[in-house]
Coordinates of C-alpha atoms and ligand atoms in Angstrom, one line a residue:
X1 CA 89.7 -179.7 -5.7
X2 CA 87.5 -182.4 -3.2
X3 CA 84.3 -183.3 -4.4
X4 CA 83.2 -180.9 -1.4
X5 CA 84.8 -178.3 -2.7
X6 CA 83.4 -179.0 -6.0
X7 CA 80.0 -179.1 -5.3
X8 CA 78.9 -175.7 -5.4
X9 CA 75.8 -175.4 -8.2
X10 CA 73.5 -177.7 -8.8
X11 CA 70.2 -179.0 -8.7
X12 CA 69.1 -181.4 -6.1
X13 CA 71.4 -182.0 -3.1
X14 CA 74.6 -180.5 -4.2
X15 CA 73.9 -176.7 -2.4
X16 CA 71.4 -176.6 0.4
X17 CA 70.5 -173.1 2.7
X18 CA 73.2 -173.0 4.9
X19 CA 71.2 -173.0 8.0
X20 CA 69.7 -176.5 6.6
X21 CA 73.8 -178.0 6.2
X22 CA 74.3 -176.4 9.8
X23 CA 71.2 -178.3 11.2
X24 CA 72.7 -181.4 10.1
X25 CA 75.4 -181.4 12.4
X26 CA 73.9 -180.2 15.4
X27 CA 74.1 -182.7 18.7
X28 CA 71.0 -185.0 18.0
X29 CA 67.9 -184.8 20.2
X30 CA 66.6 -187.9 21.0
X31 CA 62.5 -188.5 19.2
X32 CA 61.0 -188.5 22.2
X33 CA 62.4 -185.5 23.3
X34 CA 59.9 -182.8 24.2
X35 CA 62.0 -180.1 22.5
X36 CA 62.0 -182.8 19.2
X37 CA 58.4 -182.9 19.7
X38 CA 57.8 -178.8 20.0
X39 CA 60.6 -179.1 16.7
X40 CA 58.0 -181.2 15.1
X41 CA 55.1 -179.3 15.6
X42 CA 56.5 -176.2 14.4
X43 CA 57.8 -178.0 11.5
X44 CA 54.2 -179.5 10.4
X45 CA 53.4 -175.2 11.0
X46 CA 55.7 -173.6 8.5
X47 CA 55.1 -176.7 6.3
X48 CA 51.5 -175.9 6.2
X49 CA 52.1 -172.1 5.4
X50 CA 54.5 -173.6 2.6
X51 CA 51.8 -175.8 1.2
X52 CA 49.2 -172.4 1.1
X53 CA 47.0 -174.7 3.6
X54 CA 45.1 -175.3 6.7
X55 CA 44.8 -178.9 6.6
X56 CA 45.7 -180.6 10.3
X57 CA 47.1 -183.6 8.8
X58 CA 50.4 -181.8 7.2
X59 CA 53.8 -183.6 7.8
X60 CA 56.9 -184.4 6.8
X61 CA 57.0 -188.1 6.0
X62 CA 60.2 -189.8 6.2
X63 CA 61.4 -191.0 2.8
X64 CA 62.6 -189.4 -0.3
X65 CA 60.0 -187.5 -2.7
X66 CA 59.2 -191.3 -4.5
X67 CA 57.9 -192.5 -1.3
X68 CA 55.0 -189.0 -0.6
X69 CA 53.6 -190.1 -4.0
X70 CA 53.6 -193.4 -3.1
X71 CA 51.6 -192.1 0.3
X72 CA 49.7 -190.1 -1.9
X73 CA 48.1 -193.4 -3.9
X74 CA 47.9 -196.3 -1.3
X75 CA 45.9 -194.0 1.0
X76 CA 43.2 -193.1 -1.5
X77 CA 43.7 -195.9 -4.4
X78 CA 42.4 -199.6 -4.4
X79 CA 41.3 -202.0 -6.5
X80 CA 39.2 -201.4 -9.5
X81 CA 39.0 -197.4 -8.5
X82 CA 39.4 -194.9 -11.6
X83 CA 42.5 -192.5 -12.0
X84 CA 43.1 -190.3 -13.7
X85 CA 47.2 -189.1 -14.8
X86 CA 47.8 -186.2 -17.0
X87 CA 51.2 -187.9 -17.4
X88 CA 54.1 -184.7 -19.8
X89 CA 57.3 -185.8 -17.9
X90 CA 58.8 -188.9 -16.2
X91 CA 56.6 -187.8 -13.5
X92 CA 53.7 -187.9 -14.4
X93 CA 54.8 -191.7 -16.1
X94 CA 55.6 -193.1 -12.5
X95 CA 52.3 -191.3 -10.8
X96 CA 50.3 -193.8 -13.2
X97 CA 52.7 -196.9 -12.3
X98 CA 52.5 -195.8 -8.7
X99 CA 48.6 -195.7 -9.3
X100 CA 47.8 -198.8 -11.0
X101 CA 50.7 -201.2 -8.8
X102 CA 47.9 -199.4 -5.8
X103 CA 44.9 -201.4 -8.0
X104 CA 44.2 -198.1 -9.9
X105 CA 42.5 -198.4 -13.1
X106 CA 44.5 -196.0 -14.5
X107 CA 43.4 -193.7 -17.4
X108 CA 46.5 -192.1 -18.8
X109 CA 46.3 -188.1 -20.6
X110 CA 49.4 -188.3 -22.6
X111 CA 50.7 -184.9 -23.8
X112 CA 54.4 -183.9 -25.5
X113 CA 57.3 -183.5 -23.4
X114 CA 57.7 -179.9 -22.7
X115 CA 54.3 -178.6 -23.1
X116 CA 51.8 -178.3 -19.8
X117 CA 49.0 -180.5 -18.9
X118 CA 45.6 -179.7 -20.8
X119 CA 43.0 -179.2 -18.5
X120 CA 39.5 -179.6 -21.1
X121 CA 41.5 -183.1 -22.2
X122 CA 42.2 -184.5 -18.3
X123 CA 38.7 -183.5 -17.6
X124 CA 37.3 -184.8 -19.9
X125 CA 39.2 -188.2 -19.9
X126 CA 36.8 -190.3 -17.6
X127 CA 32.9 -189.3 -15.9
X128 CA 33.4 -190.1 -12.5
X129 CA 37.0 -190.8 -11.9
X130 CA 38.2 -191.2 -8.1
X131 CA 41.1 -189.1 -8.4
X132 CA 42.7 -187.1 -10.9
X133 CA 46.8 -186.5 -10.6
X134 CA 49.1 -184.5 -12.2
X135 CA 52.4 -182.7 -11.8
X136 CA 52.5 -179.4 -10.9
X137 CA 56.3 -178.8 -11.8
X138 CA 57.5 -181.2 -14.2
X139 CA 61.2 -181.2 -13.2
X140 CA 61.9 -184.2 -16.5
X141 CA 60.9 -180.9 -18.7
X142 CA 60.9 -177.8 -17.3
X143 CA 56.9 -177.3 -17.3
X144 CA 54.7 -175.6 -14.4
X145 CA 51.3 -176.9 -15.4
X146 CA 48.1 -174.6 -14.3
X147 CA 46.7 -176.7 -11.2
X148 CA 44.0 -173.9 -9.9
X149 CA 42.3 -174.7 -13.2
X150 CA 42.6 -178.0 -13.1
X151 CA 41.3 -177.8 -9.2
X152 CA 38.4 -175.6 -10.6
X153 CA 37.4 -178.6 -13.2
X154 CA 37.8 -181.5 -11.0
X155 CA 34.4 -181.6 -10.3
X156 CA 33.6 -184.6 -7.5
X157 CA 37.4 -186.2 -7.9
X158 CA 39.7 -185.7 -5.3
X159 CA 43.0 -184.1 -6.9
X160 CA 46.2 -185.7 -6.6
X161 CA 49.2 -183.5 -6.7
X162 CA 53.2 -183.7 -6.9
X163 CA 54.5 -180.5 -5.7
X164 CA 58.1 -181.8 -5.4
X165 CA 59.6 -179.2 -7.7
X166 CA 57.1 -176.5 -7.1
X167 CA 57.4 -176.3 -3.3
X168 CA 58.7 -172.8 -1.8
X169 CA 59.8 -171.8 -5.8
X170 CA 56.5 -171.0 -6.9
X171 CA 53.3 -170.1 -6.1
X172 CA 51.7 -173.1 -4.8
X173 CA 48.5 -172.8 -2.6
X174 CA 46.9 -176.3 -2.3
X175 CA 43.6 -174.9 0.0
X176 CA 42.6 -172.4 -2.7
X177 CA 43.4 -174.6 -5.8
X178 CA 41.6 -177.5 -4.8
X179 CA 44.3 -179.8 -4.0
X180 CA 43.0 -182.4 -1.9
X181 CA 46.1 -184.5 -1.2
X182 CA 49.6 -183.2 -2.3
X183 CA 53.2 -184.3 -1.5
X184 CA 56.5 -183.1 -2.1
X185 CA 60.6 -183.5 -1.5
X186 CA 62.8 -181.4 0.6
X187 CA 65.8 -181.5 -1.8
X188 CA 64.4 -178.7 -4.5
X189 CA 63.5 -175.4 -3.4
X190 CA 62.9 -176.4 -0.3
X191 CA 66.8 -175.9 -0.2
X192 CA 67.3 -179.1 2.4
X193 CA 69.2 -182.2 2.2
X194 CA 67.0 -185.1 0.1
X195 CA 65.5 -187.4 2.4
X196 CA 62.2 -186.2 3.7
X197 CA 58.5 -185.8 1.7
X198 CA 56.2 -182.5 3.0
X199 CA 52.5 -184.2 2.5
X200 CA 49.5 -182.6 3.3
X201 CA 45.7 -184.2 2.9
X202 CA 42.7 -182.5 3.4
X203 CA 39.2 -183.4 4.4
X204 CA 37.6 -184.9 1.7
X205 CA 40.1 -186.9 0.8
X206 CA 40.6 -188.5 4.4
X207 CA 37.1 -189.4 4.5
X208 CA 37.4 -191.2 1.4
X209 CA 40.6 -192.6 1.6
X210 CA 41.8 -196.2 1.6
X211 CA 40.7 -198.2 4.9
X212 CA 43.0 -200.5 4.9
X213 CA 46.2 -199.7 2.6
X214 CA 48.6 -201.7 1.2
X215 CA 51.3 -200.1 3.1
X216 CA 52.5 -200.5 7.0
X217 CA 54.9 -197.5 6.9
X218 CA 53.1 -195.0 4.9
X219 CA 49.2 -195.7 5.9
X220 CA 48.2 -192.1 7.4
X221 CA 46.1 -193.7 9.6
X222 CA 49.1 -195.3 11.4
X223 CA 51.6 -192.7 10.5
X224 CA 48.6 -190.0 12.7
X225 CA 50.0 -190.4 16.2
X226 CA 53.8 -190.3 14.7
X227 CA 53.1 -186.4 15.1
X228 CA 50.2 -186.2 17.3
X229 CA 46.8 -186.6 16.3
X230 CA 48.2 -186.5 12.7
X231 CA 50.1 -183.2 12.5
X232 CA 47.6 -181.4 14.5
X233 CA 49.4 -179.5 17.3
X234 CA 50.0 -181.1 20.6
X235 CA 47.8 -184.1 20.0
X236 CA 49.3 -187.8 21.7
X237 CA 52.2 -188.8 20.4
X238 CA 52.0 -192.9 20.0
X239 CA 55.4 -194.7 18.7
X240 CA 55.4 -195.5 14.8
X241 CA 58.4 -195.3 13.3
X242 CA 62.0 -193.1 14.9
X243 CA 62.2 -190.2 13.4
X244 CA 64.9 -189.1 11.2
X245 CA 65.6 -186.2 13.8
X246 CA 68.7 -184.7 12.1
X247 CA 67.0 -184.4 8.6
X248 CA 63.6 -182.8 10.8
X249 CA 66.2 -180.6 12.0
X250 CA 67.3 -179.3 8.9
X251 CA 63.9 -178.9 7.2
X252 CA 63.3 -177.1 10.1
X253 CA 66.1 -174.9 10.1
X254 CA 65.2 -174.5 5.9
X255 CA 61.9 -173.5 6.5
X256 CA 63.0 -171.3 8.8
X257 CA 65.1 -169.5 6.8
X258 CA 63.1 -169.2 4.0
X259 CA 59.6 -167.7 5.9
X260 CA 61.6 -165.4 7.5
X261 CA 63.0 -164.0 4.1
X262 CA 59.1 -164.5 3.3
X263 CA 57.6 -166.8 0.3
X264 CA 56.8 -163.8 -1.9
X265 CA 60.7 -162.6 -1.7
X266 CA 61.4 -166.1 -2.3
X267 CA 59.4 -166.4 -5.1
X268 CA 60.6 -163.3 -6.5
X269 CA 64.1 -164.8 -6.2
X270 CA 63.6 -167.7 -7.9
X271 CA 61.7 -165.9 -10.8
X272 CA 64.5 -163.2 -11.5
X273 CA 67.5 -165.7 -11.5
X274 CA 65.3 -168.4 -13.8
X275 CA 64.5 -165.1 -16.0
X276 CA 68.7 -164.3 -15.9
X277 CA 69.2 -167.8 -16.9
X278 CA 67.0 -168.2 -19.3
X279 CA 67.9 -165.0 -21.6
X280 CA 71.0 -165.6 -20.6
X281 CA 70.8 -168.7 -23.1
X282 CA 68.7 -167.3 -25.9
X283 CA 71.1 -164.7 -26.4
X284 CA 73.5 -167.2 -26.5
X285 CA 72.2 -168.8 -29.4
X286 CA 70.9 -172.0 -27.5
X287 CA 67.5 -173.2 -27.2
X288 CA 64.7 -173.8 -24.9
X289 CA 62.8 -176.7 -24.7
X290 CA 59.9 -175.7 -22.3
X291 CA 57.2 -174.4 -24.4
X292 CA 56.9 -170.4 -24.3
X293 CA 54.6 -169.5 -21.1
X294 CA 55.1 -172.6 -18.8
X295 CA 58.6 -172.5 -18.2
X296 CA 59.9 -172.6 -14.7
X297 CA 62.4 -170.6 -13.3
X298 CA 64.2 -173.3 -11.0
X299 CA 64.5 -175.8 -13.6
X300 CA 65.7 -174.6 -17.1
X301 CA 65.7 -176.7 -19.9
X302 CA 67.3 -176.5 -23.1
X303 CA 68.5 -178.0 -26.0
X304 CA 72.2 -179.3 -26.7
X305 CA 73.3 -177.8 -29.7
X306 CA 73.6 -179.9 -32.8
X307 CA 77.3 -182.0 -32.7
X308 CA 77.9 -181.1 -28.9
X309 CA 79.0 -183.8 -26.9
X310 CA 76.4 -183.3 -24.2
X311 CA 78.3 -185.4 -21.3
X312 CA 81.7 -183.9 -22.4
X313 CA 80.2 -180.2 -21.5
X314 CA 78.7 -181.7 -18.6
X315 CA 82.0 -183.1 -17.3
X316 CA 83.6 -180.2 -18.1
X317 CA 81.1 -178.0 -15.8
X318 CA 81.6 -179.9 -13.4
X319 CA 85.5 -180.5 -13.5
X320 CA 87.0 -176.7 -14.6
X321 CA 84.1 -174.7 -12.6
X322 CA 82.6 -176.8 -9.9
X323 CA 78.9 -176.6 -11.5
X324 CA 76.4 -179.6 -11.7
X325 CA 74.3 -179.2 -14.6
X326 CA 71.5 -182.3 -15.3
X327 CA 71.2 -184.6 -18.4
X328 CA 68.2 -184.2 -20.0
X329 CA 65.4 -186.7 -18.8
X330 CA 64.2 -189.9 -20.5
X331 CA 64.2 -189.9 -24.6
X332 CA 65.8 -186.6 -24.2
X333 CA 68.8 -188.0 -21.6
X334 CA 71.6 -186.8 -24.7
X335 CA 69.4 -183.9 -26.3
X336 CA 68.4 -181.9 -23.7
X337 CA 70.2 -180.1 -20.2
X338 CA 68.5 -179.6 -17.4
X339 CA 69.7 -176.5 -15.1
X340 CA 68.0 -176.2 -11.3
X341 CA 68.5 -172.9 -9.7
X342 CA 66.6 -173.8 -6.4
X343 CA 66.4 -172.9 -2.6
X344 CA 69.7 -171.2 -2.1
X345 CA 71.0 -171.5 -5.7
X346 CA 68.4 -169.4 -7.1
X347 CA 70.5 -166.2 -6.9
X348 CA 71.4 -164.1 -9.9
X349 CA 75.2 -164.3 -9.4
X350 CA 74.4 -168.2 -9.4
X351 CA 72.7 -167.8 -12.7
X352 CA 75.2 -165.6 -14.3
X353 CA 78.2 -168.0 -12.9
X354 CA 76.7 -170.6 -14.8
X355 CA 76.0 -168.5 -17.8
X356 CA 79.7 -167.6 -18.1
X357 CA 80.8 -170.8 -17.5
X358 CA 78.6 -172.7 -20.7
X359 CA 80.0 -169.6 -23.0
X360 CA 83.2 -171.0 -22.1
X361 CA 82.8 -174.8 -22.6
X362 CA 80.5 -174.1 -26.0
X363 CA 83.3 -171.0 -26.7
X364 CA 80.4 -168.9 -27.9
Ligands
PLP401 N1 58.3 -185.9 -8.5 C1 59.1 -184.9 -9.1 C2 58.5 -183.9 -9.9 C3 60.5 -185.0 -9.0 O1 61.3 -184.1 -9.5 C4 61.1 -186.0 -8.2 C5 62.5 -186.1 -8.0 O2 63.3 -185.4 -8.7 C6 60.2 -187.0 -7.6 C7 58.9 -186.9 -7.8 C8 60.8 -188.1 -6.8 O3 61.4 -187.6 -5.7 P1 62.6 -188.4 -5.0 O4 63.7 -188.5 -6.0 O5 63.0 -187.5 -3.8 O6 62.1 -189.7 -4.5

């Protein structure tokens, strides 16, 4: 078997849409190209219908997930200004480093791993923070936290949110839940190669932001002209940065693909094979780690049973049946697995593949 071959499940980059891979290879169009340019503009489009939103500056920036949260803090953190992190993952943890290495004064929510973020506590943590953040799909833990309440309680803050793992999986609608900036990756259920960050900001948050960031490449003022009057149709094009036109390409050809199937069908999918997967496991005798009534249904989380060798079934996934399954994330890298059914994985024959498989290395 080639690694190619081998790589057939998987979260994360192992198992995009097709009609993302097939992008990739397609003759490149040069970034000044008016048909890159028109590819671009329809690309900020189905990005905003992605996002649930109507703000103009929506875009695909062009770095890894990491790099739209980064985007996300030097534009509207500086010195001295108040943030607040509902931190219940390995997300949330590098939100507040990314906030406070921006001059945040960071106020941290702790929670436990595997339970959502409490609204009535993040609230409540600070009177007049600038910005509150949080993670809408903890992917270290398997959580969806509730961000239309937490959008309903912000009150004056502007709310920061990392929709990396939520993006095109589940409902996310940042206009209606009060999301003011959000970013995300293209690698999840986005169903794209990794590489690119889908960011959208709205109104309030671009008057308030950060004059002068700390960053060349991901200051929004700057990055504006990269795709015309900052992702609003048409508008002048001024040089920036080259676009990474192949990977545009491909998020293109993703989103494609997945509005033409439609967002509540996708949805749907993603929600039935998580469901398969999930009772799939519980009837199995394993263990979930995800509280009860926040679990995902892309990422699945569950507990290695007591005196299993956790990389050995790993290996073994991967080696005998071609299936990529995650450690778990943090203080739970050896106790916990983590299993994505994204983008084009989220299928039920994907879910029950995988289910079969795990009976067969556990031999339950
Ligand atoms: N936020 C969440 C919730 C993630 O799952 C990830 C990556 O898995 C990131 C941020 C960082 O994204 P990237 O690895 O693309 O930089």
């Amino acid at each position: 078997m080639t690694i190619l071959d081998r790589r057939l499940f998987g979260p994360g980059p192992s198992n995009p849409y097709p009609e993302a891979t097939a992008a990739l290879g397609l003759p490149l169009l040069g970034h000044l190209d008016p048909a890159f340019v028109a590819m671009m503009d329809e690309t900020c489009d189905m990005l905003r219908t992605v996002w649930g939103t109507t703000n103009a500056r929506t875009l695909p920036i062009s770095a890894t997930g990491s790099a739209g949260m980064e985007a996300a803090f030097v534009n509207t953190v500086s010195d001295g200004d108040v943030v607040v992190v509902a931190v219940n993952g390995l997300f949330g943890q590098r939100m507040a480093e990314v906030a406070r290495r921006c001059g945040g004064e960071v106020v941290e929510v702790e929670h436990a791993w595997g339970t959502p973020v409490d609204v009535d506590r993040v609230v409540s943590a600070h009177p007049h923070p600038k910005v509150i953040a949080a993670v809408h799909a903890e992917t270290s833990t398997g959580v969806r936290s509730d961000i239309a309440a937490l959008g309903a309680a912000k009150g004056d803050a502007l709310l920061l949110v990392d929709a990396v793992t939520s993006i095109a999986g589940i409902d996310l609608q940042a206009d209606a839940w009060g999301i003011d900036v959000g970013y995300a990756g293209t690698q999840k259920c986005l169903g794209v190669a990794p590489g690119l960050a889908p960011f959208t900001i709205g109104e309030r948050a671009w008057e308030r932001r950060v004059e002068k960031p700390r960053s060349w490449y991901l200051d929004l003022g700057l990055l504006g002209g990269y795709v015309g009057e900052a992702g609003t149709k048409g508008g002048a094009r001024t040089y920036h940065h080259t676009a990474p036109v192949a990977m545009v390409a491909s998020l293109h050809a993703g989103l494609t693909r997945i509005l033409e199937e439609g967002l509540p069908a996708v949805h749907a999918r993603h929600q039935q094979a998580g469901h398969l997967l999930q009772a799939g496991l519980v009837e199995m005798g394993l263990e979930l780690f995800a509280d009860a009534g926040c679990r995902l249904p892309e990422l699945t989380t569950v507990k290695v049973p007591d005196g299993v060798d956790s990389a050995a079934v790993r290996r073994e996934l991967l080696e005998r049946f071609g299936i990529e399954i995650g450690a778990g994330a943090g203080p739970y890298a050896a106790t916990v697995w983590r299993i994505g059914l994204m983008g084009h994985n989220a299928r039920p024959d994907a879910a029950l593949l995988v289910l079969a498989a795990l009976r067969d290395v556990l031999g339950r």
